[in-house]
CSV table of C-alpha atoms in Angstrom, one decimal:
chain,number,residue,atom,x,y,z
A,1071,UNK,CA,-25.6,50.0,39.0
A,1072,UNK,CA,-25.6,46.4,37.5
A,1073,UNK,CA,-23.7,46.0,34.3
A,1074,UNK,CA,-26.0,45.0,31.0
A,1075,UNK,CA,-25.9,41.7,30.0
A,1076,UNK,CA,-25.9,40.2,26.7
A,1077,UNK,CA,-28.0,38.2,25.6
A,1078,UNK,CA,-26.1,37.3,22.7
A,1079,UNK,CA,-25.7,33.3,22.7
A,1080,UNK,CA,-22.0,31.9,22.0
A,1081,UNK,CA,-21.9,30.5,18.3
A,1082,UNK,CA,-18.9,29.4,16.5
A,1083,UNK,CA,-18.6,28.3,12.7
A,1084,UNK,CA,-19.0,29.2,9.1
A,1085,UNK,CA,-21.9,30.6,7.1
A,1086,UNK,CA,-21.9,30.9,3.7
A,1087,UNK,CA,-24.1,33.4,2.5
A,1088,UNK,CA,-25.5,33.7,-0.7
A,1089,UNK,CA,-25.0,38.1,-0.5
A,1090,UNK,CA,-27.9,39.4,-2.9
A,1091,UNK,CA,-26.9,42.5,-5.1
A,1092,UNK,CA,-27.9,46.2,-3.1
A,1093,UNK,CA,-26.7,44.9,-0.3
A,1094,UNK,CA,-23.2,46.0,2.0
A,1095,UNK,CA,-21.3,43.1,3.3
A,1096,UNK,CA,-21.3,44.8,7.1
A,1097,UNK,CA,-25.2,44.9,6.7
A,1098,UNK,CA,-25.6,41.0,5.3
A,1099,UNK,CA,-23.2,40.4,8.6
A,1100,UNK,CA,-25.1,42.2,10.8
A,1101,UNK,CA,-28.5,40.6,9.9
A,1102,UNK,CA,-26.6,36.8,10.2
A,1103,UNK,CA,-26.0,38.1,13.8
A,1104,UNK,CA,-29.6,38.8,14.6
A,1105,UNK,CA,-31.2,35.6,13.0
A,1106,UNK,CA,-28.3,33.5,15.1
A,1107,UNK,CA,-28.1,36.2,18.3
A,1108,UNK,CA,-24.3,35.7,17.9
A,1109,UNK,CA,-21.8,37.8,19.5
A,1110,UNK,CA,-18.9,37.5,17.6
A,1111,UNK,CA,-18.9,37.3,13.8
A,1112,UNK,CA,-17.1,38.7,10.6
A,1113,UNK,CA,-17.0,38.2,6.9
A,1114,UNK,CA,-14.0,36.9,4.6
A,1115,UNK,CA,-13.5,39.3,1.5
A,1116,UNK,CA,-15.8,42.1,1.1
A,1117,UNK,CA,-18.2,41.7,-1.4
A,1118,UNK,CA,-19.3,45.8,-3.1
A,1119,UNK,CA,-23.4,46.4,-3.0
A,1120,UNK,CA,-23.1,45.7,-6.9
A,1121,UNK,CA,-22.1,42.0,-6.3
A,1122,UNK,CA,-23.9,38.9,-5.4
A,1123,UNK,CA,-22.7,35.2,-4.5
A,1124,UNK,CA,-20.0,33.9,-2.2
A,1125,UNK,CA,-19.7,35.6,1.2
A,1126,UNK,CA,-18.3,33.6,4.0
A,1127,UNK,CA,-19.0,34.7,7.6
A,1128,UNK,CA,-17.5,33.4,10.9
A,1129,UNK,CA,-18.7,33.6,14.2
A,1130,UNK,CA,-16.8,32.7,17.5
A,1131,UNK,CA,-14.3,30.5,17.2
A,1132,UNK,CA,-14.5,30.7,13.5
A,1133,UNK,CA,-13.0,33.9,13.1
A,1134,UNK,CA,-9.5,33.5,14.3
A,1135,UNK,CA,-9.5,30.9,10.9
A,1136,UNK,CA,-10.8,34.5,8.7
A,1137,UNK,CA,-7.3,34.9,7.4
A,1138,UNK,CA,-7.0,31.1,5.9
A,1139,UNK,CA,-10.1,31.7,3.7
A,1140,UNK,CA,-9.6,35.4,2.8
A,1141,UNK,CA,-6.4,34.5,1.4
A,1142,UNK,CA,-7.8,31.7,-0.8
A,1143,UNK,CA,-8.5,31.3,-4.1
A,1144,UNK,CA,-11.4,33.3,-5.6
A,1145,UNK,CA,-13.7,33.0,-8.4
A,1146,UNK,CA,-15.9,35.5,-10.4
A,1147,UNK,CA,-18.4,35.4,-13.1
A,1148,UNK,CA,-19.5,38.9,-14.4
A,1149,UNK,CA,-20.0,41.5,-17.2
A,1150,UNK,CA,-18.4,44.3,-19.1
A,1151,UNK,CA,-20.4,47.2,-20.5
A,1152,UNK,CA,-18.2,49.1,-23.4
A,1153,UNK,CA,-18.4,52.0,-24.2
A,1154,UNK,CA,-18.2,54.1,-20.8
A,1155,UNK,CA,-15.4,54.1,-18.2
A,1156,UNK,CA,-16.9,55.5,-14.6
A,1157,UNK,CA,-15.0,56.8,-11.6
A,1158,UNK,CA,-16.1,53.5,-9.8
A,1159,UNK,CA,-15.0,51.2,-12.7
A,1160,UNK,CA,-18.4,49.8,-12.2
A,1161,UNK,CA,-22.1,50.7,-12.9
A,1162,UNK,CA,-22.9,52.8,-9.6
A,1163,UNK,CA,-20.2,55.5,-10.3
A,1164,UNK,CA,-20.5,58.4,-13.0
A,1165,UNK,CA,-19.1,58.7,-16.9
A,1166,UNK,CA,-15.4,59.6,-17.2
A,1167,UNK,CA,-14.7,58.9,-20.8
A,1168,UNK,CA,-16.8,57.4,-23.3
A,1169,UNK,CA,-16.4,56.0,-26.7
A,1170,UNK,CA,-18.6,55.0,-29.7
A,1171,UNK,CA,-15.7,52.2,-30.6
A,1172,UNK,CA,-17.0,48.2,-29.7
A,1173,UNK,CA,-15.2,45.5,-29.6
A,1174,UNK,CA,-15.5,41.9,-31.3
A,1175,UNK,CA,-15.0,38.9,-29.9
A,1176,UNK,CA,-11.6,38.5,-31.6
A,1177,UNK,CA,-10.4,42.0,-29.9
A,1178,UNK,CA,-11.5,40.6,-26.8
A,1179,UNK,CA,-10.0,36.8,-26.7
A,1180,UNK,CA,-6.7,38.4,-28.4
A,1181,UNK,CA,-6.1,40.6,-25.1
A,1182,UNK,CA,-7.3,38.0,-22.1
A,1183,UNK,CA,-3.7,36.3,-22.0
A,1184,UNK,CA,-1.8,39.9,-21.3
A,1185,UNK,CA,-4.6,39.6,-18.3
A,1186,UNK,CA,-3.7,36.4,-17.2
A,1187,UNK,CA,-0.3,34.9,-14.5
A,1188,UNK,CA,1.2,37.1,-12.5
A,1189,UNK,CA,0.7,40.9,-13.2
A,1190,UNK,CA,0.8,43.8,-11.9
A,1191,UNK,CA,-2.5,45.4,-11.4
A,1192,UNK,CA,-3.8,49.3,-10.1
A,1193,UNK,CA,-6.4,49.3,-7.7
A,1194,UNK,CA,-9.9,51.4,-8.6
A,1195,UNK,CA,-9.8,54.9,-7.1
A,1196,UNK,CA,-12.4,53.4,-5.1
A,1197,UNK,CA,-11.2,50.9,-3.2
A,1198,UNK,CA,-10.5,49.9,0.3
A,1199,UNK,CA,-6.7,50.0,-0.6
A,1200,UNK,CA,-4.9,52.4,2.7
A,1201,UNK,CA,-3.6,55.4,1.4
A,1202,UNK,CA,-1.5,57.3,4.8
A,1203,UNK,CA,-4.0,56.0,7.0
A,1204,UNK,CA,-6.7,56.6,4.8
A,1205,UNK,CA,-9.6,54.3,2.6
A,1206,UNK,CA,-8.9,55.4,-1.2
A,1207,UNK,CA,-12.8,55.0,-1.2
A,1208,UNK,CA,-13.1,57.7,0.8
A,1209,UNK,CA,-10.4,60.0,-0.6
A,1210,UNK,CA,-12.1,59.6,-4.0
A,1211,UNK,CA,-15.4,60.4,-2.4
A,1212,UNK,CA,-14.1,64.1,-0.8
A,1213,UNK,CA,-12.7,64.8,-4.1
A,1214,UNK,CA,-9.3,63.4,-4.4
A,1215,UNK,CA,-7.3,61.6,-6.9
A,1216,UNK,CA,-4.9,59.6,-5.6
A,1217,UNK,CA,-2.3,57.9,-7.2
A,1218,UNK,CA,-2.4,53.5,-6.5
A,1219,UNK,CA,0.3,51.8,-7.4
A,1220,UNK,CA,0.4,48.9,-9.3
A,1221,UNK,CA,0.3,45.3,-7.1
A,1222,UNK,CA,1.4,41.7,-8.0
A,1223,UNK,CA,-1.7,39.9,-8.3
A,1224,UNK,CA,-2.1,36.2,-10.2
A,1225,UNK,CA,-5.1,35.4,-12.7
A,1226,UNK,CA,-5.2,32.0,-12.7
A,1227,UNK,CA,-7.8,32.0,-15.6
A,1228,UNK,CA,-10.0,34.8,-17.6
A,1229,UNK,CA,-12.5,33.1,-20.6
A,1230,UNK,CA,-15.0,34.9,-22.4
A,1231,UNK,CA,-18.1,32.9,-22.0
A,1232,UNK,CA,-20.5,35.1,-24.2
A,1233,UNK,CA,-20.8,38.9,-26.0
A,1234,UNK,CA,-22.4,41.1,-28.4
A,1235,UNK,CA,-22.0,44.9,-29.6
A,1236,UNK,CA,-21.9,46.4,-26.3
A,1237,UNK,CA,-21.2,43.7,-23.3
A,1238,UNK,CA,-18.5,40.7,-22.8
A,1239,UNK,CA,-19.5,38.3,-19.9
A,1240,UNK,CA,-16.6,36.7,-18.5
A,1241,UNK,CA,-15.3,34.1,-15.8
A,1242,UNK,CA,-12.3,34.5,-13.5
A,1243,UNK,CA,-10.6,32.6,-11.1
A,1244,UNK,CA,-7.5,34.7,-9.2
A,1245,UNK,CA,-5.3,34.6,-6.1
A,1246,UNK,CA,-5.5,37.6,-3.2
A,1247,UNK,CA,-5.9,40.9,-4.1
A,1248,UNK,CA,-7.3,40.6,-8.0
A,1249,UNK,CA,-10.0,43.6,-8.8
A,1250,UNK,CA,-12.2,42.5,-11.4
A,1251,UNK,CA,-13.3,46.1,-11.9
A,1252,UNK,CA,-9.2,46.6,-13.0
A,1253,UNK,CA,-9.7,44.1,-15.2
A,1254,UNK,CA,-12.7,45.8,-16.9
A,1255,UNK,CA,-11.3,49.1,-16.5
A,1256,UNK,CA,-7.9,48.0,-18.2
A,1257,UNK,CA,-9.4,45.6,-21.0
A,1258,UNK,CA,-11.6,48.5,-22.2
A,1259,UNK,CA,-8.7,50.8,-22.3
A,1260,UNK,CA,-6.4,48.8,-24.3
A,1261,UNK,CA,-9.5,47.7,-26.7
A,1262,UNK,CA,-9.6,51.8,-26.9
A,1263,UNK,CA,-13.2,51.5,-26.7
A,1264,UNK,CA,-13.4,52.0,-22.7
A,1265,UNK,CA,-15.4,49.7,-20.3
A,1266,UNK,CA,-16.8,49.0,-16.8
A,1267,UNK,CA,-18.5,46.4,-14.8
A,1268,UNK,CA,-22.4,46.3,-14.4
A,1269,UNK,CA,-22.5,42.6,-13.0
A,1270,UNK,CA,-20.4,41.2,-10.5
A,1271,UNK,CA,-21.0,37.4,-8.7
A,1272,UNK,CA,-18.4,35.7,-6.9
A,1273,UNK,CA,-18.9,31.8,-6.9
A,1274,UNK,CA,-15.8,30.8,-4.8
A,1275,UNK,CA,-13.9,32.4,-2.0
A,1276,UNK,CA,-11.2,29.5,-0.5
A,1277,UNK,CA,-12.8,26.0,0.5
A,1278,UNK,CA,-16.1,27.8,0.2
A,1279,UNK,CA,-18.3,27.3,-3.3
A,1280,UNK,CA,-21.9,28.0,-4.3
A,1281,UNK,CA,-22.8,24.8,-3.3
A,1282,UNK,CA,-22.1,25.7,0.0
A,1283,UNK,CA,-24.0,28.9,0.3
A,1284,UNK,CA,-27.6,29.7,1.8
A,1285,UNK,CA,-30.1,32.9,1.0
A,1286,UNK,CA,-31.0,35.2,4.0
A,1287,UNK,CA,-34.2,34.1,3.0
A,1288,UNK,CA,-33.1,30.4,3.3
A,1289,UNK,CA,-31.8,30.9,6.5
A,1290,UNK,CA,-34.7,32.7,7.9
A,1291,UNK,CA,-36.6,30.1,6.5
A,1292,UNK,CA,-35.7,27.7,9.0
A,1293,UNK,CA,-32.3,26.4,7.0
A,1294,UNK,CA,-30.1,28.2,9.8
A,1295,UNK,CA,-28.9,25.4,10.9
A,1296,UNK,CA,-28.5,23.2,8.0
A,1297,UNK,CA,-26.0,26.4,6.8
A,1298,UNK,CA,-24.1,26.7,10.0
A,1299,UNK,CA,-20.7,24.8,9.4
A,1300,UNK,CA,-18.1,23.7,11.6
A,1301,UNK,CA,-15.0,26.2,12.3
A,1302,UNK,CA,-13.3,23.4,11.0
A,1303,UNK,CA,-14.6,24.1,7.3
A,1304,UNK,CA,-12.4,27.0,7.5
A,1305,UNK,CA,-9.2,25.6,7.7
A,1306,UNK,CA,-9.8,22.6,5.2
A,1307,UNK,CA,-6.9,24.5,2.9
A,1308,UNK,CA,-4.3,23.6,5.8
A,1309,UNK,CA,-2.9,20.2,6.4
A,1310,UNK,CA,-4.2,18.6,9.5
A,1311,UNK,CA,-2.4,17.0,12.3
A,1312,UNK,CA,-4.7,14.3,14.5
A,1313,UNK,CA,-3.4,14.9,17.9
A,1314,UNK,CA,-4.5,12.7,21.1
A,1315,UNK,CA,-6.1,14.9,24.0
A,1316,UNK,CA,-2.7,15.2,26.2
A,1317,UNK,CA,-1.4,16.3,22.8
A,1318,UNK,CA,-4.0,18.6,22.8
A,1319,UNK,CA,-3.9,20.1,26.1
A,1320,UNK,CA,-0.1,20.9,25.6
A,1321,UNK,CA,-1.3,22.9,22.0
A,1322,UNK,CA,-3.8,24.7,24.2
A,1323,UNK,CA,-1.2,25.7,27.1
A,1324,UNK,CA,1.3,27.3,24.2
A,1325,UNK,CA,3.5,24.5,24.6
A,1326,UNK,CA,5.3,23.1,21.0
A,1327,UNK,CA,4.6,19.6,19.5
A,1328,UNK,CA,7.4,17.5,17.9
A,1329,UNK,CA,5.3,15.8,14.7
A,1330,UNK,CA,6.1,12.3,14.1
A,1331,UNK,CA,5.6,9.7,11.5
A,1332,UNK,CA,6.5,9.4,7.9
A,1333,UNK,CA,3.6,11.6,6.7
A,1334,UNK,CA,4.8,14.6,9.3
A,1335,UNK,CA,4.6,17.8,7.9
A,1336,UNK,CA,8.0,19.2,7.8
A,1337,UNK,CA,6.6,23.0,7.0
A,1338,UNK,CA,4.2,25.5,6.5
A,1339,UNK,CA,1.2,26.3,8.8
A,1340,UNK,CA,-0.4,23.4,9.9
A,1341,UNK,CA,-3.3,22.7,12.5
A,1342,UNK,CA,-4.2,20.2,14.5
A,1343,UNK,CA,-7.3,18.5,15.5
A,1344,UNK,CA,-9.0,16.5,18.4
A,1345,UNK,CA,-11.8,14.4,17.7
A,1346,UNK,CA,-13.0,16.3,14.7
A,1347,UNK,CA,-12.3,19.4,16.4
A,1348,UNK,CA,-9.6,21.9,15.8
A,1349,UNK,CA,-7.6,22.8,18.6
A,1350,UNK,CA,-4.6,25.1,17.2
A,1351,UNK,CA,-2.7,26.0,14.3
A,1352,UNK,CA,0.8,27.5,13.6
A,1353,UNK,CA,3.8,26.9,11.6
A,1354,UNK,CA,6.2,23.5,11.5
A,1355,UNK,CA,9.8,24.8,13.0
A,1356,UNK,CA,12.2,22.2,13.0
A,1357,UNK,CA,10.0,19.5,13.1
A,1358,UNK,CA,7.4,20.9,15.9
A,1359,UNK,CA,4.1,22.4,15.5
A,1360,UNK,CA,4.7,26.2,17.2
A,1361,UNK,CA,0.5,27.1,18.1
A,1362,UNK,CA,-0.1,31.0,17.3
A,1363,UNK,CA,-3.8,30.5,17.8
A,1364,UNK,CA,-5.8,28.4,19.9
A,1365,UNK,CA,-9.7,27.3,19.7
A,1366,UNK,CA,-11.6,27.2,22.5
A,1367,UNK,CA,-13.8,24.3,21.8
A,1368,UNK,CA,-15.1,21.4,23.8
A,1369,UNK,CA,-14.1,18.1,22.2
């Protein structure tokens, strides 16, 4: 018996998707990978069904660059309901504790610098945090409690841009690893008036911004590919090292490449480029570019 085809067509790049709220970030993956019949593809930073905005998705190529975005800077606008605390920490989970204490905008502004630096931060019960193995979402949805220890985490900046009696919307722009639901969670417990999120939108995930970003109904619409970008938009964090093709041809065998010239990197991870195209990244030992990844592209 003959082996199935696919008929999936090779497609390598960025997509920034403008995720609408209601929908998973595996499903808004999924229908990119119909509407561009691409084999390979995956998303940078899970984005809950709550939350719109900013969600980057590679296919091909693009995905061995996943990490350099996912680890970027992120940004957040959303909004605090007080009042209720939920087992979520947002508005799709049930009432814990409740309070008939509100906040005013003095409470509020007097707290957001103990919110903001480095901290130390506990994840929500529900949250894709491993616990022995195991998804604390899923624990906390068969029943358990489980205890989350607190992480490092930076908040580069937390404003209050508007309020009244019984909601604060906010901005936020953090490092890895920052739960904005924590932050509403931890705000309203300290106010002593209890709080949770019931609008989430991410504006910025790495080199990637709403200006960037297409609707699935843009990109069905005939803008597919106007919002495909190159697999090089996801490493525009990194420096750059323009290499000739021999160069190039070494990277892609696993052989080292001594960097020279004044403006040489001398460390950190680094990737190099052919003709506008990448063809490997890895760290700078002792004055060489080391490759841990290579692109298979044509340039």
């Amino acid at each position: 018996m003959n082996e199935r085809r696919s008929t999936r067509t090779v497609v390598d790049g960025w997509v920034v998707l403008d995720k609408p709220v209601g929908m998973t970030s595996t499903h808004a993956v999924s229908r990119l990978k119909r509407i561009y019949n691409g084999k390979k593809a995956g998303h940078a930073g899970t984005l809950d069904p709550l939350a719109s905005g900013i969600l980057p998705v590679a296919f091909g190529e693009a995905t061995k660059t996943v990490p350099f975005v996912q680890d970027g800077e992120k940004a957040y606008s959303f909004t605090v309901r007080w009042g209720i605390e939920t087992d979520t920490d947002d508005a799709d989970g049930k009432a814990t504790r409740e309070s008939e204490a509100r906040p005013t905008i003095a409470d509020i502004e007097a707290l957001l610098p103990r919110f903001t630096g480095d901290i130390l931060q506990i994840p929500p019960q529900y949250s894709a945090i491993k616990i022995a193995g195991e998804r604390a979402y899923d624990l906390a949805r068969d029943g358990e409690t489980v205890e989350l220890k607190p992480r490092p985490v930076t908040i580069h900046r937390l404003t209050l841009v508007d309020a009244n009696a019984d909601e604060a919307k906010l901005v936020m722009e953090c490092g890895k690893g920052a739960y904005v639901r924590s932050i509403a969670r931890d705000l309203g417990r300290l106010i002593g008036c209890f709080g949770h999120v019931t609008a989430l939108r991410r504006t910025r995930v790495g080199p990637f911004f709403e200006d960037d970003s297409y609707t699935l109904d843009e990109i069905e619409g005939g803008e597919a590919g106007n919002a495909l970008l190159s697999v090089e938009a996801g490493l525009t964090e990194l420096p750059c090292v323009i290499v000739d093709r021999d160069a190039a041809a070494r990277l892609r065998r696993g052989g080292s490449l001594i960097l020279r010239g004044r403006d040489a990197p001398h460390d950190g991870i680094v990737y190099a480029a052919c003709g506008g195209v990448p063809v490997a990244f890895g760290p700078v030992v002792e004055g060489a570019l080391e490759p841990t990844r290579v692109f298979n592209l044509p340039f």
